[in-house]
Short mmCIF file of C-alpha atoms in Angstrom, two decimals:
data_model
loop_
_atom_site.label_atom_id
_atom_site.label_comp_id
_atom_site.label_asym_id
_atom_site.label_seq_id
_atom_site.Cartn_x
_atom_site.Cartn_y
_atom_site.Cartn_z
CA MET A 1 -93.68 -143.36 -65.47
CA SER A 2 -92.55 -139.76 -66.01
CA PRO A 3 -93.61 -138.59 -62.51
CA LEU A 4 -91.47 -141.40 -61.05
CA ILE A 5 -88.37 -141.47 -63.26
CA GLY A 6 -88.67 -138.35 -65.44
CA GLY A 7 -86.13 -135.57 -65.51
CA ARG A 8 -87.76 -133.54 -62.77
CA ALA A 9 -88.15 -136.61 -60.54
CA ARG A 10 -84.46 -137.47 -61.01
CA ARG A 11 -83.36 -133.95 -60.12
CA ARG A 12 -85.49 -134.02 -57.00
CA TRP A 13 -83.98 -137.38 -56.15
CA VAL A 14 -80.54 -135.83 -56.40
CA HIS A 15 -81.72 -133.05 -54.10
CA LEU A 16 -82.83 -135.62 -51.55
CA VAL A 17 -79.52 -137.49 -51.80
CA LEU A 18 -77.71 -134.21 -51.14
CA GLY A 19 -79.86 -133.82 -48.04
CA GLY A 20 -78.83 -137.31 -46.96
CA ALA A 21 -75.18 -136.45 -47.49
CA LEU A 22 -75.59 -133.30 -45.38
CA ALA A 23 -77.25 -135.38 -42.67
CA MET A 24 -74.31 -137.79 -42.30
CA PRO A 25 -72.12 -135.54 -40.06
CA TYR A 26 -75.09 -135.00 -37.75
CA VAL A 27 -75.78 -138.74 -37.63
CA LEU A 28 -72.17 -139.31 -36.61
CA VAL A 29 -72.54 -136.73 -33.84
CA GLY A 30 -75.76 -138.47 -32.80
CA SER A 31 -73.96 -141.81 -32.65
CA VAL A 32 -71.46 -140.31 -30.22
CA VAL A 33 -74.39 -139.48 -27.95
CA VAL A 34 -76.39 -142.70 -28.44
CA GLY A 35 -73.41 -145.06 -28.07
CA PRO A 36 -72.45 -144.17 -24.49
CA LEU A 37 -76.10 -144.00 -23.44
CA THR A 38 -76.78 -147.54 -24.69
CA GLY A 39 -73.39 -148.99 -23.85
CA VAL A 40 -72.80 -150.05 -27.48
CA ASP A 41 -69.43 -149.39 -29.04
CA ASP A 42 -70.61 -149.48 -32.67
CA VAL A 43 -74.16 -148.22 -33.06
CA PHE A 44 -74.06 -148.84 -36.81
CA THR A 45 -74.34 -152.58 -36.23
CA SER A 46 -77.92 -152.05 -35.00
CA PHE A 47 -80.63 -150.57 -37.18
CA PRO A 48 -82.65 -149.20 -34.22
CA LEU A 49 -79.53 -147.46 -32.88
CA GLN A 50 -78.89 -146.01 -36.32
CA LEU A 51 -82.38 -144.56 -36.28
CA GLY A 52 -81.73 -143.24 -32.78
CA SER A 53 -78.53 -141.53 -33.94
CA PHE A 54 -80.44 -140.06 -36.87
CA ALA A 55 -83.16 -138.75 -34.53
CA VAL A 56 -80.58 -137.16 -32.22
CA GLY A 57 -78.71 -135.56 -35.15
CA LEU A 58 -81.71 -133.76 -36.67
CA PRO A 59 -82.21 -131.27 -33.79
CA ILE A 60 -78.50 -130.47 -33.97
CA ALA A 61 -78.93 -129.79 -37.70
CA ALA A 62 -81.82 -127.44 -36.90
CA VAL A 63 -79.59 -125.45 -34.54
CA THR A 64 -76.78 -125.11 -37.08
CA SER A 65 -79.20 -123.88 -39.74
CA VAL A 66 -78.92 -120.36 -38.28
CA PHE A 67 -75.68 -120.06 -40.26
CA PRO A 68 -76.34 -117.05 -42.58
CA LEU A 69 -75.60 -118.86 -45.85
CA THR A 70 -77.99 -121.75 -45.14
CA ARG A 71 -81.06 -120.03 -46.53
CA PRO A 72 -79.59 -118.68 -49.80
CA LEU A 73 -77.78 -121.97 -50.49
CA GLU A 74 -80.90 -124.04 -49.86
CA SER A 75 -82.96 -121.66 -52.01
CA ALA A 76 -80.47 -121.99 -54.86
CA ALA A 77 -80.56 -125.79 -54.62
CA VAL A 78 -84.37 -125.84 -54.57
CA ARG A 79 -84.57 -123.57 -57.61
CA ALA A 80 -82.07 -125.65 -59.58
CA LEU A 81 -83.16 -129.17 -58.60
CA CYS A 82 -86.78 -129.03 -57.40
CA GLY A 83 -88.20 -126.91 -60.22
CA VAL A 84 -89.50 -124.17 -57.89
CA ASP A 85 -89.80 -120.67 -59.36
CA GLY A 86 -87.04 -118.44 -58.04
CA ASP A 87 -89.53 -115.60 -57.44
CA ALA A 88 -91.26 -117.77 -54.82
CA LEU A 89 -88.02 -118.09 -52.82
CA SER A 90 -85.97 -115.68 -50.75
CA HIS A 91 -82.28 -115.59 -51.61
CA ARG A 92 -81.04 -113.46 -48.73
CA PRO A 93 -79.94 -114.67 -45.27
CA ALA A 94 -82.60 -115.01 -42.58
CA ARG A 95 -82.82 -111.87 -40.49
CA THR A 96 -85.79 -112.22 -38.16
CA GLY A 97 -86.63 -114.91 -35.65
CA ALA A 98 -89.54 -116.12 -37.78
CA GLU A 99 -87.31 -116.47 -40.83
CA ARG A 100 -84.70 -118.40 -38.84
CA ALA A 101 -87.40 -120.72 -37.49
CA ARG A 102 -88.74 -121.41 -40.97
CA THR A 103 -85.21 -122.01 -42.27
CA ALA A 104 -84.56 -124.45 -39.41
CA ALA A 105 -87.79 -126.29 -40.18
CA TRP A 106 -86.87 -126.53 -43.85
CA PHE A 107 -83.30 -127.69 -43.15
CA THR A 108 -84.57 -130.36 -40.76
CA LEU A 109 -87.19 -131.53 -43.26
CA HIS A 110 -84.68 -131.64 -46.10
CA LEU A 111 -82.11 -133.61 -44.12
CA GLY A 112 -84.72 -135.87 -42.57
CA LEU A 113 -86.39 -136.91 -45.81
CA GLY A 114 -83.03 -136.90 -47.60
CA GLY A 115 -81.53 -139.25 -45.03
CA ILE A 116 -84.44 -141.67 -45.32
CA VAL A 117 -84.46 -141.69 -49.13
CA SER A 118 -80.65 -141.95 -49.25
CA GLY A 119 -80.70 -144.95 -46.93
CA MET A 120 -83.38 -146.61 -49.02
CA SER A 121 -81.44 -145.80 -52.20
CA LEU A 122 -78.39 -147.59 -50.76
CA ALA A 123 -80.23 -150.64 -49.43
CA VAL A 124 -83.15 -151.35 -51.77
CA PRO A 125 -81.54 -151.54 -55.25
CA PRO A 126 -78.98 -154.28 -54.36
CA PHE A 127 -81.59 -156.42 -52.60
CA ALA A 128 -84.13 -155.88 -55.41
CA THR A 129 -81.47 -156.84 -57.97
CA VAL A 130 -80.84 -160.11 -56.12
CA LEU A 131 -84.57 -160.88 -56.16
CA VAL A 132 -84.80 -160.18 -59.90
CA VAL A 133 -81.91 -162.48 -60.83
CA LEU A 134 -82.59 -165.14 -58.19
CA PRO A 135 -84.53 -167.52 -60.50
CA VAL A 136 -81.60 -167.47 -62.93
CA PHE A 137 -78.85 -167.81 -60.33
CA ALA A 138 -80.33 -170.39 -57.97
CA GLY A 139 -77.02 -170.70 -56.12
CA LEU A 140 -77.67 -167.33 -54.48
CA ARG A 141 -80.21 -169.06 -52.24
CA HIS A 142 -77.45 -170.92 -50.43
CA THR A 143 -75.15 -167.95 -49.78
CA SER A 144 -74.89 -165.80 -46.67
CA LEU A 145 -77.61 -163.43 -47.82
CA HIS A 146 -80.04 -164.86 -45.23
CA LEU A 147 -82.91 -165.06 -47.72
CA PRO A 148 -86.32 -166.20 -46.40
CA GLN A 149 -86.95 -169.96 -46.36
CA VAL A 150 -90.13 -169.45 -48.34
CA LEU A 151 -87.94 -168.99 -51.41
CA ASP A 152 -87.28 -172.74 -51.31
CA HIS A 153 -90.73 -173.15 -52.87
CA GLY A 154 -90.91 -172.95 -56.65
CA TRP A 155 -93.92 -170.62 -56.74
CA ALA A 156 -92.16 -168.12 -54.42
CA LEU A 157 -89.00 -168.25 -56.46
CA ALA A 158 -90.98 -167.47 -59.60
CA LEU A 159 -92.43 -164.34 -57.95
CA THR A 160 -89.13 -162.89 -56.79
CA PRO A 161 -88.54 -160.83 -59.99
CA VAL A 162 -91.98 -159.25 -59.54
CA ALA A 163 -91.17 -158.50 -55.91
CA GLY A 164 -87.81 -156.97 -56.87
CA LEU A 165 -89.35 -154.73 -59.52
CA ALA A 166 -92.11 -153.74 -57.08
CA MET A 167 -89.48 -152.71 -54.53
CA LEU A 168 -87.69 -150.56 -57.10
CA LEU A 169 -91.00 -149.00 -58.12
CA ALA A 170 -91.85 -148.33 -54.48
CA LEU A 171 -88.46 -146.69 -53.97
CA ALA A 172 -89.03 -144.44 -57.00
CA ALA A 173 -92.53 -143.57 -55.76
CA CYS A 174 -91.20 -142.77 -52.26
CA ALA A 175 -88.44 -140.54 -53.68
CA ALA A 176 -90.89 -138.79 -56.02
CA GLY A 177 -93.36 -138.24 -53.19
CA CYS A 178 -90.70 -136.83 -50.85
CA GLY A 179 -89.37 -134.61 -53.65
CA ALA A 180 -92.87 -133.29 -54.40
CA LEU A 181 -93.40 -132.65 -50.68
CA LEU A 182 -90.21 -130.61 -50.47
CA ALA A 183 -91.13 -128.65 -53.60
CA HIS A 184 -94.56 -127.94 -52.11
CA TRP A 185 -93.21 -126.68 -48.79
CA ALA A 186 -90.22 -124.76 -50.17
CA PRO A 187 -92.11 -121.50 -50.93
CA ALA A 188 -93.71 -121.53 -47.47
CA LEU A 189 -90.47 -122.19 -45.57
CA LEU A 190 -87.90 -120.53 -47.82
CA GLY A 191 -90.11 -117.93 -49.47
CA PRO A 192 -90.24 -114.21 -48.70
CA THR A 193 -92.20 -112.95 -45.72
CA PRO A 194 -95.37 -110.86 -46.20
CA GLN A 195 -93.24 -107.79 -45.47
CA ASP A 196 -90.82 -108.81 -48.22
CA ARG A 197 -93.67 -109.32 -50.68
CA LEU A 198 -95.13 -105.92 -49.77
CA ALA A 199 -91.75 -104.26 -50.21
CA ALA A 200 -91.27 -106.00 -53.58
CA ALA A 201 -94.75 -104.92 -54.72
CA GLU A 202 -94.05 -101.33 -53.66
CA SER A 203 -90.74 -101.42 -55.50
CA ARG A 204 -92.42 -102.69 -58.68
CA ALA A 205 -95.14 -100.04 -58.36
CA ALA A 206 -92.52 -97.32 -57.92
CA ASP A 207 -90.60 -98.62 -60.94
CA LEU A 208 -93.75 -98.61 -63.06
CA ALA A 209 -94.56 -95.09 -61.89
CA VAL A 210 -91.08 -93.92 -62.92
CA ARG A 211 -91.42 -95.60 -66.29
CA ASN A 212 -94.81 -94.01 -66.89
CA ARG A 213 -93.43 -90.62 -65.92
CA LEU A 214 -90.48 -91.04 -68.29
CA ALA A 215 -92.84 -92.12 -71.08
CA ARG A 216 -94.86 -88.95 -70.55
CA GLU A 217 -91.70 -86.84 -70.54
CA LEU A 218 -90.52 -88.39 -73.81
CA HIS A 219 -93.92 -88.01 -75.44
CA ASP A 220 -94.33 -84.39 -74.40
CA SER A 221 -90.78 -83.26 -75.12
CA VAL A 222 -90.00 -85.18 -78.30
CA GLY A 223 -93.55 -84.94 -79.66
CA HIS A 224 -93.64 -81.18 -79.27
CA ALA A 225 -90.14 -80.81 -80.73
CA LEU A 226 -90.97 -82.88 -83.81
CA SER A 227 -94.20 -80.99 -84.43
CA ALA A 228 -92.50 -77.61 -84.04
CA VAL A 229 -89.47 -78.52 -86.15
CA THR A 230 -91.67 -79.97 -88.92
CA LEU A 231 -93.71 -76.78 -89.18
CA GLN A 232 -90.65 -74.54 -88.89
CA ALA A 233 -88.87 -76.43 -91.65
CA GLY A 234 -91.97 -76.36 -93.87
CA ALA A 235 -92.45 -72.62 -93.37
CA ALA A 236 -88.74 -71.97 -94.07
CA ARG A 237 -88.91 -74.00 -97.26
CA ARG A 238 -91.93 -72.06 -98.54
CA LEU A 239 -90.40 -68.65 -97.75
CA PHE A 240 -86.80 -69.50 -98.61
CA ASP A 241 -86.71 -67.16 -101.65
CA THR A 242 -89.02 -64.39 -100.44
CA ASP A 243 -88.26 -63.86 -96.76
CA PRO A 244 -84.65 -64.75 -95.83
CA GLU A 245 -85.00 -63.13 -92.41
CA PHE A 246 -87.87 -65.46 -91.49
CA VAL A 247 -85.86 -68.43 -92.75
CA ARG A 248 -82.94 -67.47 -90.50
CA GLU A 249 -85.30 -67.19 -87.52
CA ALA A 250 -86.89 -70.55 -88.32
CA LEU A 251 -83.50 -72.25 -88.62
CA ALA A 252 -82.38 -70.71 -85.32
CA ALA A 253 -85.59 -71.93 -83.69
CA ILE A 254 -85.00 -75.42 -85.12
CA GLU A 255 -81.48 -75.42 -83.71
CA ASP A 256 -82.66 -74.25 -80.30
CA THR A 257 -85.55 -76.74 -80.20
CA THR A 258 -83.42 -79.73 -81.14
CA ARG A 259 -80.62 -78.76 -78.73
CA ARG A 260 -83.04 -78.51 -75.81
CA THR A 261 -84.80 -81.72 -76.77
CA VAL A 262 -81.53 -83.64 -77.01
CA GLY A 263 -80.65 -82.39 -73.52
CA GLU A 264 -83.99 -83.55 -72.14
CA LEU A 265 -83.66 -86.87 -73.96
CA ASP A 266 -80.20 -87.38 -72.46
CA ALA A 267 -81.63 -86.72 -69.02
CA VAL A 268 -84.36 -89.33 -69.47
CA LEU A 269 -81.96 -91.90 -70.91
CA GLY A 270 -79.60 -91.24 -68.01
CA VAL A 271 -82.36 -92.15 -65.59
CA LEU A 272 -83.06 -95.33 -67.54
CA ARG A 273 -79.39 -96.32 -67.63
CA ASP A 274 -78.19 -95.43 -64.17
CA GLY A 275 -81.23 -94.59 -62.08
CA ASP A 276 -79.94 -91.01 -62.00
CA ALA A 277 -78.91 -88.33 -64.45
CA PRO A 278 -76.05 -86.34 -62.93
CA GLY A 279 -74.83 -83.47 -65.03
CA THR A 280 -77.73 -83.58 -67.49
CA ALA A 281 -80.08 -80.75 -68.37
CA PRO A 282 -82.66 -79.94 -65.65
CA ALA A 283 -86.33 -80.43 -66.37
CA PRO A 284 -87.91 -77.32 -67.91
CA THR A 285 -90.18 -75.20 -65.74
CA LEU A 286 -92.84 -72.61 -66.32
CA ALA A 287 -90.72 -69.95 -64.67
CA ALA A 288 -87.55 -70.48 -66.71
CA ASP A 289 -88.75 -71.86 -70.03
CA LEU A 290 -92.23 -70.54 -70.88
CA GLU A 291 -90.95 -67.64 -72.96
CA GLY A 292 -88.66 -69.91 -74.96
CA LEU A 293 -91.51 -72.34 -75.59
CA LEU A 294 -93.76 -69.56 -76.87
CA ARG A 295 -90.95 -68.15 -79.03
CA ARG A 296 -90.19 -71.50 -80.65
CA THR A 297 -93.87 -72.12 -81.32
CA ARG A 298 -94.28 -68.74 -82.97
CA ALA A 299 -91.17 -69.40 -85.07
CA ALA A 300 -93.05 -72.33 -86.59
CA GLY A 301 -95.49 -69.86 -88.06
CA GLN A 302 -98.17 -70.48 -85.42
CA PRO A 303 -99.61 -67.23 -84.01
CA VAL A 304 -99.72 -67.49 -80.22
CA THR A 305 -101.07 -64.99 -77.72
CA ALA A 306 -100.20 -65.59 -74.09
CA THR A 307 -101.60 -64.02 -70.93
CA VAL A 308 -99.85 -64.80 -67.64
CA ASP A 309 -101.70 -63.57 -64.54
CA ALA A 310 -99.51 -65.46 -62.11
CA ASP A 311 -95.95 -65.24 -60.86
CA PRO A 312 -94.19 -68.32 -62.27
CA ASP A 313 -91.24 -67.79 -59.92
CA ALA A 314 -93.54 -68.22 -56.90
CA LEU A 315 -94.84 -71.60 -57.99
CA PRO A 316 -93.62 -74.79 -56.26
CA PRO A 317 -90.98 -76.57 -58.38
CA LEU A 318 -93.13 -79.64 -59.09
CA LEU A 319 -96.12 -77.54 -60.07
CA SER A 320 -93.94 -75.36 -62.30
CA ARG A 321 -92.51 -78.40 -64.12
CA GLU A 322 -95.86 -80.09 -64.64
CA ALA A 323 -97.54 -76.84 -65.72
CA TYR A 324 -94.83 -76.35 -68.34
CA ARG A 325 -95.48 -79.83 -69.75
CA ILE A 326 -99.22 -79.18 -69.84
CA VAL A 327 -98.76 -75.93 -71.78
CA GLN A 328 -96.26 -77.68 -74.07
CA GLU A 329 -98.73 -80.47 -74.86
CA GLY A 330 -101.53 -77.96 -75.45
CA LEU A 331 -99.36 -76.10 -77.94
CA SER A 332 -98.31 -79.38 -79.57
CA ASN A 333 -101.94 -80.22 -80.22
CA ALA A 334 -102.48 -76.77 -81.66
CA LEU A 335 -99.45 -77.15 -83.96
CA LYS A 336 -100.77 -80.47 -85.26
CA HIS A 337 -104.40 -79.54 -85.72
CA ALA A 338 -104.89 -75.80 -86.00
CA GLY A 339 -103.79 -73.24 -88.53
CA GLU A 340 -105.25 -70.27 -86.69
CA PRO A 341 -104.11 -68.25 -83.66
CA VAL A 342 -103.75 -70.05 -80.35
CA SER A 343 -104.39 -68.35 -77.03
CA VAL A 344 -102.75 -69.39 -73.78
CA ARG A 345 -103.87 -68.09 -70.41
CA ILE A 346 -102.18 -68.89 -67.11
CA ALA A 347 -103.72 -67.46 -63.97
CA ALA A 348 -103.62 -68.01 -60.22
CA ALA A 349 -106.90 -67.65 -58.35
CA CYS A 350 -108.55 -69.12 -55.26
CA GLY A 351 -105.59 -71.28 -54.36
CA HIS A 352 -105.37 -72.86 -57.82
CA LEU A 353 -103.33 -72.43 -60.97
CA GLU A 354 -105.54 -72.41 -64.06
CA ILE A 355 -104.16 -73.14 -67.52
CA THR A 356 -106.29 -72.62 -70.61
CA VAL A 357 -105.23 -73.29 -74.21
CA GLU A 358 -107.72 -72.49 -76.97
CA ASN A 359 -107.55 -72.66 -80.76
CA PRO A 360 -110.09 -72.73 -83.59
CA LEU A 361 -111.58 -76.16 -84.04
CA GLY A 362 -109.80 -78.08 -86.80
CA THR A 363 -109.03 -81.76 -86.59
CA ALA A 364 -109.73 -82.40 -82.93
CA PRO A 365 -106.96 -84.23 -81.09
CA ALA A 366 -109.38 -86.65 -79.51
CA THR A 367 -110.65 -87.80 -82.89
CA ARG A 368 -107.31 -88.06 -84.65
CA PRO A 369 -106.58 -91.71 -85.57
CA GLY A 370 -103.94 -93.08 -83.19
CA GLY A 371 -103.91 -89.83 -81.20
CA GLY A 372 -105.01 -88.85 -77.74
CA HIS A 373 -101.85 -89.96 -75.91
CA GLY A 374 -100.99 -86.39 -75.01
CA LEU A 375 -104.41 -85.74 -73.50
CA ARG A 376 -104.15 -88.94 -71.47
CA GLY A 377 -100.70 -87.81 -70.29
CA ILE A 378 -102.16 -84.47 -69.21
CA ALA A 379 -104.94 -86.27 -67.36
CA ASP A 380 -102.38 -88.42 -65.55
CA ARG A 381 -100.30 -85.42 -64.53
CA VAL A 382 -103.33 -83.52 -63.30
CA ARG A 383 -104.68 -86.48 -61.35
CA LEU A 384 -101.36 -87.01 -59.55
CA LEU A 385 -101.34 -83.33 -58.54
CA GLY A 386 -104.91 -83.49 -57.26
CA GLY A 387 -106.36 -81.21 -59.93
CA CYS A 388 -108.88 -81.55 -62.74
CA ALA A 389 -108.70 -81.23 -66.52
CA GLN A 390 -111.24 -80.72 -69.29
CA ALA A 391 -110.60 -80.96 -73.01
CA GLY A 392 -113.06 -80.78 -75.87
CA ALA A 393 -114.88 -78.70 -78.41
CA THR A 394 -116.79 -75.65 -77.30
CA GLY A 395 -118.66 -74.32 -80.29
CA ALA A 396 -116.05 -73.67 -82.97
CA THR A 397 -113.17 -73.73 -80.48
CA TRP A 398 -111.06 -76.52 -79.09
CA ARG A 399 -110.42 -75.78 -75.42
CA LEU A 400 -108.06 -77.36 -72.90
CA HIS A 401 -108.64 -76.20 -69.33
CA VAL A 402 -106.60 -77.43 -66.38
CA ARG A 403 -106.98 -76.50 -62.71
CA LEU A 404 -104.17 -77.39 -60.31
CA PRO A 405 -103.87 -76.72 -56.57
CA LEU A 406 -101.08 -74.30 -55.73
CA THR A 407 -100.10 -76.50 -52.77
CA ALA A 408 -98.77 -79.25 -55.08
CA ARG A 409 -95.09 -79.76 -54.28
#
């Protein structure tokens, strides 16, 4: 019985009754048209004329459905009462002709089925109740209810409770069926258009792309800072008593690294909070920040030799930012896994920017348990810029080589 009288069925019944209530003004307007045409002063004394008024009122309802709030209000009612997922519905006013036509079709269907079910809900329960209690109150047979003469027979009188319960069950089944029909058609008539779905999919894809980019930024910036600060602090602790000058340099490098990282972290969090980061630190670039990156890495006690055969100031801004992150991640891997000198080479040749980071093979990043996120981030950056990347062991050396087109902007 749950599909007929369960909670969802009752809510859909309420939705249909609301449709019947909305249909009443249009039925009254229809009666004004039908009455003069038929020469009847009160059309509500005739059931056929009532149906005629109802039929005349529905097209008028379809015309008035172009009111802007019709679609969002109907969508809200369907979501709350019919159990339809809100994502399958459009909650903005109809804008195009096709959307207005679908809204008109839905409004007409809602009011039409709602009017029928509402009329049945008003008429059937009282009559069914009379049939159920008729064997107990035999005097009802002689009232002005105009009951069929067949009820004068005992066998027919005994079956009236069954007939009354069957009528109530049929009413519940009719209401449940109409409610299910409305719920089925709601996404098609009130749902977003293919253009809306495409726009929503593009918006979700753009949001995911931004989130992935921010995740890479956090990994590269914070990961490198933690690795550098850990090594700088360890080296300062070991040389605290023997080399005060080195300790001062290490502490200064720690201060500089953390200050820059906090600025970059604020920028990323600003994007997450507000969709923008006004007034926050700009993203580091190869042109402006390479020397500082190399200095902070060396302050951690990691020997680094760098060769730059390109003009960083001439690089496109996007390429300069991404190249900086690639060098930063290469140095982070070297800080984590190598105790020997690291060489960095940046060169421009044949329309490409080539970045190479090499260090003696220790614990390879690709084989480190739980590692490899930085290399995947590099691969993602390179792929988006249309370049190529290679990382792996070459003899006794771990080598990261990246080739990016200089046209990336």
